[in-house]
Short mmCIF file of C-alpha atoms and ligand atoms in Angstrom, two decimals:
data_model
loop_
_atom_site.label_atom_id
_atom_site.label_comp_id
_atom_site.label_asym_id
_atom_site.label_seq_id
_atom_site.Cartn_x
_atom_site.Cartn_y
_atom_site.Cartn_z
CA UNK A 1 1.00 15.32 -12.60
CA UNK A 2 -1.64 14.70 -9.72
CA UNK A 3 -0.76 12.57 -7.77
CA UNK A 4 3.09 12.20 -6.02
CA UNK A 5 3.87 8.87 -4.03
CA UNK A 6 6.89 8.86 -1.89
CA UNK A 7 8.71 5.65 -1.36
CA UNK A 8 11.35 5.97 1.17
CA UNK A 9 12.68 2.62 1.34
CA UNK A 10 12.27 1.03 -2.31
CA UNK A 11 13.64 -2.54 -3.02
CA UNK A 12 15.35 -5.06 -5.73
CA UNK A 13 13.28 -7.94 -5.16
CA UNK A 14 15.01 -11.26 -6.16
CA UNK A 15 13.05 -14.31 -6.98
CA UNK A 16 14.74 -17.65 -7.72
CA UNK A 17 13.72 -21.23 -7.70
CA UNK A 18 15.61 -23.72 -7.50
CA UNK A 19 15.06 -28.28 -6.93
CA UNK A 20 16.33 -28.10 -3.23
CA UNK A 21 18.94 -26.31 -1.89
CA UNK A 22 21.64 -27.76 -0.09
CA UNK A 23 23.20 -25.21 2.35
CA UNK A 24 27.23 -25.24 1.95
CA UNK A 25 26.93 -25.95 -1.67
CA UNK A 26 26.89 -24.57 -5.10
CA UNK A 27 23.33 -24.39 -5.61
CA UNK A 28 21.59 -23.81 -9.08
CA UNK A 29 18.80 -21.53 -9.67
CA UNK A 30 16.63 -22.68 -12.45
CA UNK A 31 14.58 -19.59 -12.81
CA UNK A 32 15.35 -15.98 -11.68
CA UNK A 33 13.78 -12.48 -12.07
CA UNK A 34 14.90 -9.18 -9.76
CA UNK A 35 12.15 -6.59 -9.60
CA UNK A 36 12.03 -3.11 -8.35
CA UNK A 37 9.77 -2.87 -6.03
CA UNK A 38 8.64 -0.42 -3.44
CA UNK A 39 4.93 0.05 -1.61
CA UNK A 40 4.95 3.79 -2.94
CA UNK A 41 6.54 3.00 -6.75
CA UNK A 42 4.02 -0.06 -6.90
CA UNK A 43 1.28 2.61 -5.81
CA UNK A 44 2.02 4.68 -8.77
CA UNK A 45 1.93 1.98 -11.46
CA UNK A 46 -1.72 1.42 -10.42
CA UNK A 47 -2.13 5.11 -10.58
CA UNK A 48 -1.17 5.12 -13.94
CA UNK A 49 -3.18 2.19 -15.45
CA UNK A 50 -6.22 4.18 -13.53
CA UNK A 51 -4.91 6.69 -16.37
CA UNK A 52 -3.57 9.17 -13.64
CA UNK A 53 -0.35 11.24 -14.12
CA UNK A 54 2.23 10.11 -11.49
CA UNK A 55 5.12 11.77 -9.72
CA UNK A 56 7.81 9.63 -7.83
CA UNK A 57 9.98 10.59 -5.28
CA UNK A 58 11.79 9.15 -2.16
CA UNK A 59 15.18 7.79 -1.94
CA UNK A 60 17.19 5.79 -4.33
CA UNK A 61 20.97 4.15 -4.09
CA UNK A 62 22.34 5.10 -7.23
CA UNK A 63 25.17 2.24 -6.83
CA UNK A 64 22.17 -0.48 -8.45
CA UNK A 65 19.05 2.03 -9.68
CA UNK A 66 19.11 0.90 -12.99
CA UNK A 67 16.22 -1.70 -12.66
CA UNK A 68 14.37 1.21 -11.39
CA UNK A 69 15.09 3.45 -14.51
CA UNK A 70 14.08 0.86 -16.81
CA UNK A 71 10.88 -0.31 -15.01
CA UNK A 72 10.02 4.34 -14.86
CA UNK A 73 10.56 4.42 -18.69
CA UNK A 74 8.74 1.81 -19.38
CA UNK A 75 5.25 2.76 -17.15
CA UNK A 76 5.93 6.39 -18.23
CA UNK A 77 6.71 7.38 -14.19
CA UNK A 78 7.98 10.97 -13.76
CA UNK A 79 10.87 9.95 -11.39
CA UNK A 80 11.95 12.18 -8.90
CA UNK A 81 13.78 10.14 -6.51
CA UNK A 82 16.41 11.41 -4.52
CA UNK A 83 19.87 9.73 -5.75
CA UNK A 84 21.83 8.94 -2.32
CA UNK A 85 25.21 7.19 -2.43
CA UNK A 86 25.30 3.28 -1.89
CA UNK A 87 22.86 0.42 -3.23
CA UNK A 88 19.03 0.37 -2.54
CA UNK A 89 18.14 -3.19 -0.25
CA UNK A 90 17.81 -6.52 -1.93
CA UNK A 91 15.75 -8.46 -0.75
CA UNK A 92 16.17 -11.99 -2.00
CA UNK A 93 13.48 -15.13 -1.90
CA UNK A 94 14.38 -18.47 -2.51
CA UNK A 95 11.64 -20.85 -3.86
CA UNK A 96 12.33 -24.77 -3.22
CA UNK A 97 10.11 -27.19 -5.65
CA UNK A 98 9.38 -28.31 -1.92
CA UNK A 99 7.27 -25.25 -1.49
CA UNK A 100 9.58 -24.25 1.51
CA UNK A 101 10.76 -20.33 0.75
CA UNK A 102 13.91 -18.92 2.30
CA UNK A 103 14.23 -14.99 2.59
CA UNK A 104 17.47 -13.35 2.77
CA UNK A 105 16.81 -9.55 4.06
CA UNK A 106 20.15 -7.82 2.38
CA UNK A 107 20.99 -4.39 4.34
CA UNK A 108 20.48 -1.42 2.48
CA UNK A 109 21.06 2.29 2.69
CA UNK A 110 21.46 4.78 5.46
CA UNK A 111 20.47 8.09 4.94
CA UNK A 112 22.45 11.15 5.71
CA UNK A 113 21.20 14.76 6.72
CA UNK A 114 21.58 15.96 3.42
CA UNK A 115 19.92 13.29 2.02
CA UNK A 116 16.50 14.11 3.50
CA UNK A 117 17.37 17.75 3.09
CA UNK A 118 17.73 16.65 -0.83
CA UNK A 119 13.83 14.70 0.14
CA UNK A 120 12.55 17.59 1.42
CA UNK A 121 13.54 19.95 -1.46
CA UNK A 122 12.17 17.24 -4.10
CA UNK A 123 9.11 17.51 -1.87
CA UNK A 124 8.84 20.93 -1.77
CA UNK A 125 9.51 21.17 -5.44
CA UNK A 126 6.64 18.70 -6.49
CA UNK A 127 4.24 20.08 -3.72
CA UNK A 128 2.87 22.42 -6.35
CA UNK A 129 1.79 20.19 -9.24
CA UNK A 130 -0.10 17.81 -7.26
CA UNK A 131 -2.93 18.21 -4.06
CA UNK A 132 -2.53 14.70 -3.22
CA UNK A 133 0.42 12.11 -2.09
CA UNK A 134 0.64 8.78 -0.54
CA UNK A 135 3.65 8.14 1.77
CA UNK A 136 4.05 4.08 1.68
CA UNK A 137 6.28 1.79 3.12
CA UNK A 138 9.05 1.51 5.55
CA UNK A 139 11.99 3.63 6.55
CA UNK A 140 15.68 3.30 5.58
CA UNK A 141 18.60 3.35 8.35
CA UNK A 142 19.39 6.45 9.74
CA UNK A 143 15.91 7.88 9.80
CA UNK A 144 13.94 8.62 12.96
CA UNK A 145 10.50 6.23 13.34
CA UNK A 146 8.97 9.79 13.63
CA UNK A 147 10.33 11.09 9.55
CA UNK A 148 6.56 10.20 7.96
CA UNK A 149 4.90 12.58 11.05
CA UNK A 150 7.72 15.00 10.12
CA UNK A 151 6.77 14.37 5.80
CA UNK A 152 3.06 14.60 6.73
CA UNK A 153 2.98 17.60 9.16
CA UNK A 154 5.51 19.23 6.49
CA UNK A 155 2.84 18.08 3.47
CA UNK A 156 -0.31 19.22 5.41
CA UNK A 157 0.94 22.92 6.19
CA UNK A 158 1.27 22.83 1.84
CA UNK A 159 -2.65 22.25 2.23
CA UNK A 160 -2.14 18.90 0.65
CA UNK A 161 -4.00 15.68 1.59
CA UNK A 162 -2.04 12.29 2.58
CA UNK A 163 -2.58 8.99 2.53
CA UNK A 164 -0.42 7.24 4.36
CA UNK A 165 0.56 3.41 4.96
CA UNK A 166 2.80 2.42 6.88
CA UNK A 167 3.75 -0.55 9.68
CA UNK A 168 4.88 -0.47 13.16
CA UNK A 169 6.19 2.46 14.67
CA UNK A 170 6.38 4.73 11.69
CA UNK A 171 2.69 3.92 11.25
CA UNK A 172 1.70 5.23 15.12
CA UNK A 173 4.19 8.18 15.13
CA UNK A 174 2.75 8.73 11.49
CA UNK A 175 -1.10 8.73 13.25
CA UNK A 176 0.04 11.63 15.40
CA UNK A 177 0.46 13.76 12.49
CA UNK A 178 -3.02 13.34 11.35
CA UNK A 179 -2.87 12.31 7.51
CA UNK A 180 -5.99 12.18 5.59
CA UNK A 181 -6.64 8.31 5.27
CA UNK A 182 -4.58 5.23 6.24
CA UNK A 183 -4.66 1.74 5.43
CA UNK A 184 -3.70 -0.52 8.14
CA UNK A 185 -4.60 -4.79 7.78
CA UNK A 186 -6.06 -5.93 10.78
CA UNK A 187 -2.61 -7.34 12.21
CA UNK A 188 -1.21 -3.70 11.79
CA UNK A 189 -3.93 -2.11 13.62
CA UNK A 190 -3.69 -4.21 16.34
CA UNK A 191 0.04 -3.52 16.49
CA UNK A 192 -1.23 0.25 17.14
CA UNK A 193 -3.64 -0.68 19.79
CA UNK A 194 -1.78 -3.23 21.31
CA UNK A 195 -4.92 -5.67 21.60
CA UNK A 196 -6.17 -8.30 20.00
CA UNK A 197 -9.03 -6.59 17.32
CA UNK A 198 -11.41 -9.80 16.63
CA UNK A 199 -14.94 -7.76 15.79
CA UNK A 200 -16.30 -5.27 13.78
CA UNK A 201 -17.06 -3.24 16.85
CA UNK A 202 -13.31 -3.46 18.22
CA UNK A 203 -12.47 -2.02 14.80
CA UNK A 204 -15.30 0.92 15.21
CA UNK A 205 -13.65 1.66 18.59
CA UNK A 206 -10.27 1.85 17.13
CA UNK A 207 -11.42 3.96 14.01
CA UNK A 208 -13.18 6.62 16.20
CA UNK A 209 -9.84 6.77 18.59
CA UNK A 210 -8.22 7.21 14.92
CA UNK A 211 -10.73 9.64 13.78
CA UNK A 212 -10.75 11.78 17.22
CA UNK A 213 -7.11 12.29 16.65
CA UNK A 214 -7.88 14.38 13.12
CA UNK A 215 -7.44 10.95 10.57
CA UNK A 216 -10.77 11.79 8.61
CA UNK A 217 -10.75 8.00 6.53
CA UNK A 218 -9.71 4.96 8.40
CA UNK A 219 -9.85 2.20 6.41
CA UNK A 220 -9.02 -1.75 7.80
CA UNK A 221 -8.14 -4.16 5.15
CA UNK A 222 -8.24 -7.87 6.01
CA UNK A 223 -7.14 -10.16 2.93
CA UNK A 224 -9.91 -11.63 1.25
CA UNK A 225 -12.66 -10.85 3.89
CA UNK A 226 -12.15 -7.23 2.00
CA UNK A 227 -12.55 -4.30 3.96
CA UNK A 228 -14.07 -1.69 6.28
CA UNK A 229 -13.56 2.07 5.53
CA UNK A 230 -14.75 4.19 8.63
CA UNK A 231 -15.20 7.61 6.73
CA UNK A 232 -16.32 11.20 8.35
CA UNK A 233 -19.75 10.83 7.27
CA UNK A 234 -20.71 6.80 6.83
CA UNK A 235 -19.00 3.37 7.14
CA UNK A 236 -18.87 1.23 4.41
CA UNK A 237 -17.54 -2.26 3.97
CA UNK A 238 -15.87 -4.07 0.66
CA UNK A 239 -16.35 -8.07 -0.16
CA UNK A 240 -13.70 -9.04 -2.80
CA UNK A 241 -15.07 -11.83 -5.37
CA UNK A 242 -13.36 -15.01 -4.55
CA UNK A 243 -10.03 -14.94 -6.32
CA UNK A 244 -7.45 -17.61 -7.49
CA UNK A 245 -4.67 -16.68 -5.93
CA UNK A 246 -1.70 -16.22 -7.52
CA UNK A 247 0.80 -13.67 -5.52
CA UNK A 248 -0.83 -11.13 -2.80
CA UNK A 249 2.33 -9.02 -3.32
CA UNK A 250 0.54 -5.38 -3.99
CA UNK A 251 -2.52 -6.38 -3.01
CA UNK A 252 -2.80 -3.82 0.11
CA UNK A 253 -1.00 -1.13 -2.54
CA UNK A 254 -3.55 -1.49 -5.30
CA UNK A 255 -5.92 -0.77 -2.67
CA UNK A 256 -4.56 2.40 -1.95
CA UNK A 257 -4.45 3.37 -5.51
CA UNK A 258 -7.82 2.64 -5.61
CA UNK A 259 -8.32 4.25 -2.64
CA UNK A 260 -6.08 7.67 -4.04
CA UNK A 261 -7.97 7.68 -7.36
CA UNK A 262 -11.92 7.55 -6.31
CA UNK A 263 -10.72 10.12 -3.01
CA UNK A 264 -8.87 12.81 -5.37
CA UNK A 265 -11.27 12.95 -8.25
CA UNK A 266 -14.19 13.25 -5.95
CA UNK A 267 -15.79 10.51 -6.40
CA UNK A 268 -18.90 9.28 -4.27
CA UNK A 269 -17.65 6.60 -1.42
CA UNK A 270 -19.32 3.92 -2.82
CA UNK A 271 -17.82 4.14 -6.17
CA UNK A 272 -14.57 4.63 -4.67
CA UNK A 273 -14.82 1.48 -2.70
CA UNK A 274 -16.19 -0.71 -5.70
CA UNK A 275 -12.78 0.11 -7.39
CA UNK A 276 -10.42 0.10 -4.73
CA UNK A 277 -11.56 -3.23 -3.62
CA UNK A 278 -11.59 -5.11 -7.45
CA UNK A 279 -8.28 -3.57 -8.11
CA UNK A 280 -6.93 -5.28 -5.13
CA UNK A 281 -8.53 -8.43 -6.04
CA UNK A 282 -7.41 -8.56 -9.48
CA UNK A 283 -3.84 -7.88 -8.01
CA UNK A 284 -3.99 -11.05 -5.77
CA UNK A 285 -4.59 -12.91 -9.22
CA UNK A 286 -1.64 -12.08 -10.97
CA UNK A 287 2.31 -12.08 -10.75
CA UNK A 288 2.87 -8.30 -12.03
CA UNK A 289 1.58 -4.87 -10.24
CA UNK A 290 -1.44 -3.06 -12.48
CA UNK A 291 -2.90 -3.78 -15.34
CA UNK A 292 -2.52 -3.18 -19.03
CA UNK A 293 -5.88 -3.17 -19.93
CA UNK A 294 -8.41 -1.27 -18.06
CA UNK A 295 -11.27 -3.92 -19.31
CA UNK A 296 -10.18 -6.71 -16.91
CA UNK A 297 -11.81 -4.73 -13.80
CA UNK A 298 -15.26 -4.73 -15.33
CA UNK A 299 -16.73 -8.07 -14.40
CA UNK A 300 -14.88 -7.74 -11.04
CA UNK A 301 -16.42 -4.17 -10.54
CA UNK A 302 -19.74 -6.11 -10.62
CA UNK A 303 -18.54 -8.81 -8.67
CA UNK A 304 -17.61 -6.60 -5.44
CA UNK A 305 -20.06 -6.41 -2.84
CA UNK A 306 -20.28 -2.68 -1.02
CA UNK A 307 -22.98 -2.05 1.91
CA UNK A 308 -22.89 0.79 4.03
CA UNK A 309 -22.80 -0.08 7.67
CA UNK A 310 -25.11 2.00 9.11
CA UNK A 311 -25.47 -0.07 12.44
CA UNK A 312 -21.79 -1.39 13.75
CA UNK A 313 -22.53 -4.23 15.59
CA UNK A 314 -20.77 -7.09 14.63
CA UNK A 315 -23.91 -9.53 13.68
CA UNK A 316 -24.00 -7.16 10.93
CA UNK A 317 -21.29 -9.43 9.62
CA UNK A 318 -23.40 -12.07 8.67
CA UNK A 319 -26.47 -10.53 6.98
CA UNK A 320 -27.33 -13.32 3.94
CA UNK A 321 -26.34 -11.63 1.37
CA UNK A 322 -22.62 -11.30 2.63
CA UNK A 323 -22.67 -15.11 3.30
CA UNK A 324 -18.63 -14.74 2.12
CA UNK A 325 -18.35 -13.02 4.93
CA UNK A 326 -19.19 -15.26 8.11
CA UNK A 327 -15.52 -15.68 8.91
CA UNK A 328 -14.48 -11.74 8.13
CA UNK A 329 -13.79 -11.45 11.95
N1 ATP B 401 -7.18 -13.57 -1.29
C1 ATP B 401 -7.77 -12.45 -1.69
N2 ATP B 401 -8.85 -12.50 -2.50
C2 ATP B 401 -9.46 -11.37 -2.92
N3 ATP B 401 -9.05 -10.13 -2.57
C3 ATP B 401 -8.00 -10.02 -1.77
C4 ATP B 401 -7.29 -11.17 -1.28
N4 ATP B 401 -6.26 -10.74 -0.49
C5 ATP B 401 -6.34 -9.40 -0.49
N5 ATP B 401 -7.37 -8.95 -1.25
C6 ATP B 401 -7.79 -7.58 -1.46
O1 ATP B 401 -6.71 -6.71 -1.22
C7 ATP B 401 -7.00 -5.85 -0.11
C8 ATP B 401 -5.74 -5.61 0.71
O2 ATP B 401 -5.25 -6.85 1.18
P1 ATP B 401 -4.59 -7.02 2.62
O3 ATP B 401 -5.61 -6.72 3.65
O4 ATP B 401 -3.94 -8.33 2.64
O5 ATP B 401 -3.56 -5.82 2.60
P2 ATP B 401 -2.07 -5.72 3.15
O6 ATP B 401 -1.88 -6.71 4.25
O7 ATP B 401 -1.84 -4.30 3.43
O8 ATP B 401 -1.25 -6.15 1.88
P3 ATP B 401 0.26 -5.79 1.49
O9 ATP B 401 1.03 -6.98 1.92
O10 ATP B 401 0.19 -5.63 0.01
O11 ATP B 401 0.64 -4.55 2.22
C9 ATP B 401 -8.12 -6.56 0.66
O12 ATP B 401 -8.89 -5.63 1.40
C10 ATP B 401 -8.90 -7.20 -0.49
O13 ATP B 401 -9.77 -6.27 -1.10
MG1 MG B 402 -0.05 -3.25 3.58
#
């Protein structure tokens, strides 16, 4: 094992389309398909088609983890989730031939004090076997906004580097525990600032508050205007090809994988960045997380664009040969 992702809040994602619905009636769902799914699980499965070995923890309800089980087995996941009494969230998505998509948000577990004691043990456990782990995704109930600071804090004294994405408040109490890289989009960073970020320079300012505060890689994704990834030494920024877009679900994960790979096998930045950002693109293109053939990133590997951004100012934006890029603010 190498790398360990921790998934504290996985979910059973159910997808079903239907003609119309009609509230306050039987309705019936033409097509369904429930998923396990979880920022941190769908981390690992890129992992592994990067040919990485992958360790899983987090927590799990073991009153519905058999999706879970199956979907381990079969992507050869070394699963060392934490089983904690009750079912994990559903989180169900109706599809209308309309277009029009209804979400219902089912309530999942709550965690108990032996529960993250249980975590913490797992963690301490894997610690180890592997120098790196990501800590993605939200919190269950009954944990503090503050539990990733405690995970990474706990993590860092191991000597162990973290990459760590994350949304709202876990992502700024996360910050204050300095992890080694983190991912926000552009909404979630300006969730952390509490401003509007429109430029590249807005984004410099926030990475070097970031930076100041220990985070040594700040990278800000932004859909398919690709990214910027403020590092200690340079900045460099990503253009994704232009993609048909298919589902954007583990888009921002595959990016971290990416992101995970290139960072723990040393790999120069630029490198890195060319195959964090076509993972993420061919993941926008496609239904299911990863990839069963490592072939299909070739032509986008040449397709990604990757200049470092030696000057920040934001006319830098729309040099010619980024011409994808004129709207990237
Ligand atoms: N439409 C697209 N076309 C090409 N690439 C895309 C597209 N959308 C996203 N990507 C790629 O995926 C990366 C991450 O996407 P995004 O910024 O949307 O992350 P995110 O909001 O964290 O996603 P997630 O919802 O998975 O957490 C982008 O930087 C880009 O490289
Ligand atoms: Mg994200």
């Amino acid at each position: 094992m190498d790398i360990v992702t921790i998934t504290l809040n996985p979910a059973l994602d159910l997808t079903a389309r239907l003609e119309a619905m009609s509230l306050g009636e039987v309705n019936l769902v033409s097509e369904a398909n429930l998923r396990a799914a979880g920022k941190g699980i769908n981390v690992a499965m890129v992992l592994k088609d990067l040919g990485r070995e992958v360790g899983l923890t987090g927590w799990l309800g073991e009153g519905n983890q058999q999706s879970f089980v199956t979907l381990f087995a079969e992507r050869v996941l070394a699963d060392h989730f934490v089983r904690v009494t009750g079912s994990t969230r559903i989180n169900v998505k109706i599809s209308e031939q309309s277009g029009r998509v209804t979400d219902l948000n089912l309530p999942g577990l709550t965690i108990h004090e032996g529960e993250v004691a249980a975590l913490e043990a797992a963690i301490d456990e894997l610690a180890p076997q592997a120098d790196w782990f990501v800590l993605a995704g939200s919190l269950p109930k009954g944990v503090a906004p503050d539990y990733c600071a405690r995970l990474i804090r706990l993590l860092k004294a191991k000597g162990k580097q973290v990459i760590f994405d994350c949304s709202g408040l876990a992502l700024t109490e996360g910050i204050k525990a300095a992890p080694t890289l983190i991912k926000p989009n552009l909404e979630e960073l300006e969730q952390w600032a509490g401003r509007p970020i429109k430029t590249l320079s807005e984004q410099a300012e926030c990475a070097r508050e970031l930076q100041a505060q220990g985070i040594a890689h700040v990278v800000i994704s932004n859909g398919a205007d690709g990214l910027v990834w403020f590092g200690p030494d340079a900045t460099w920024q990503a253009i994704p090809p232009r993609m048909k877009v298919v589902s954007t679900v583990g888009a921002g994960d595959s990016l971290v994988a990416g992101l995970a790979h290139g960072l723990s096998l040393g790999w120069a930045p630029e490198q890195t960045l060319r195959l964090a950002t076509a993972v993420s693109a061919l993941a926008v293109s496609q239904i299911a997380v990863g990839f069963s053939d490592i072939d299909v990133l070739t032509p986008l590997l040449e397709q990604v664009r990757v200049q470092r951004l030696d000057d920040l100012a934001p006319t830098r934006l729309n040099t010619p040969s980024m011409e994808n890029s004129g709207d990237a603010q």
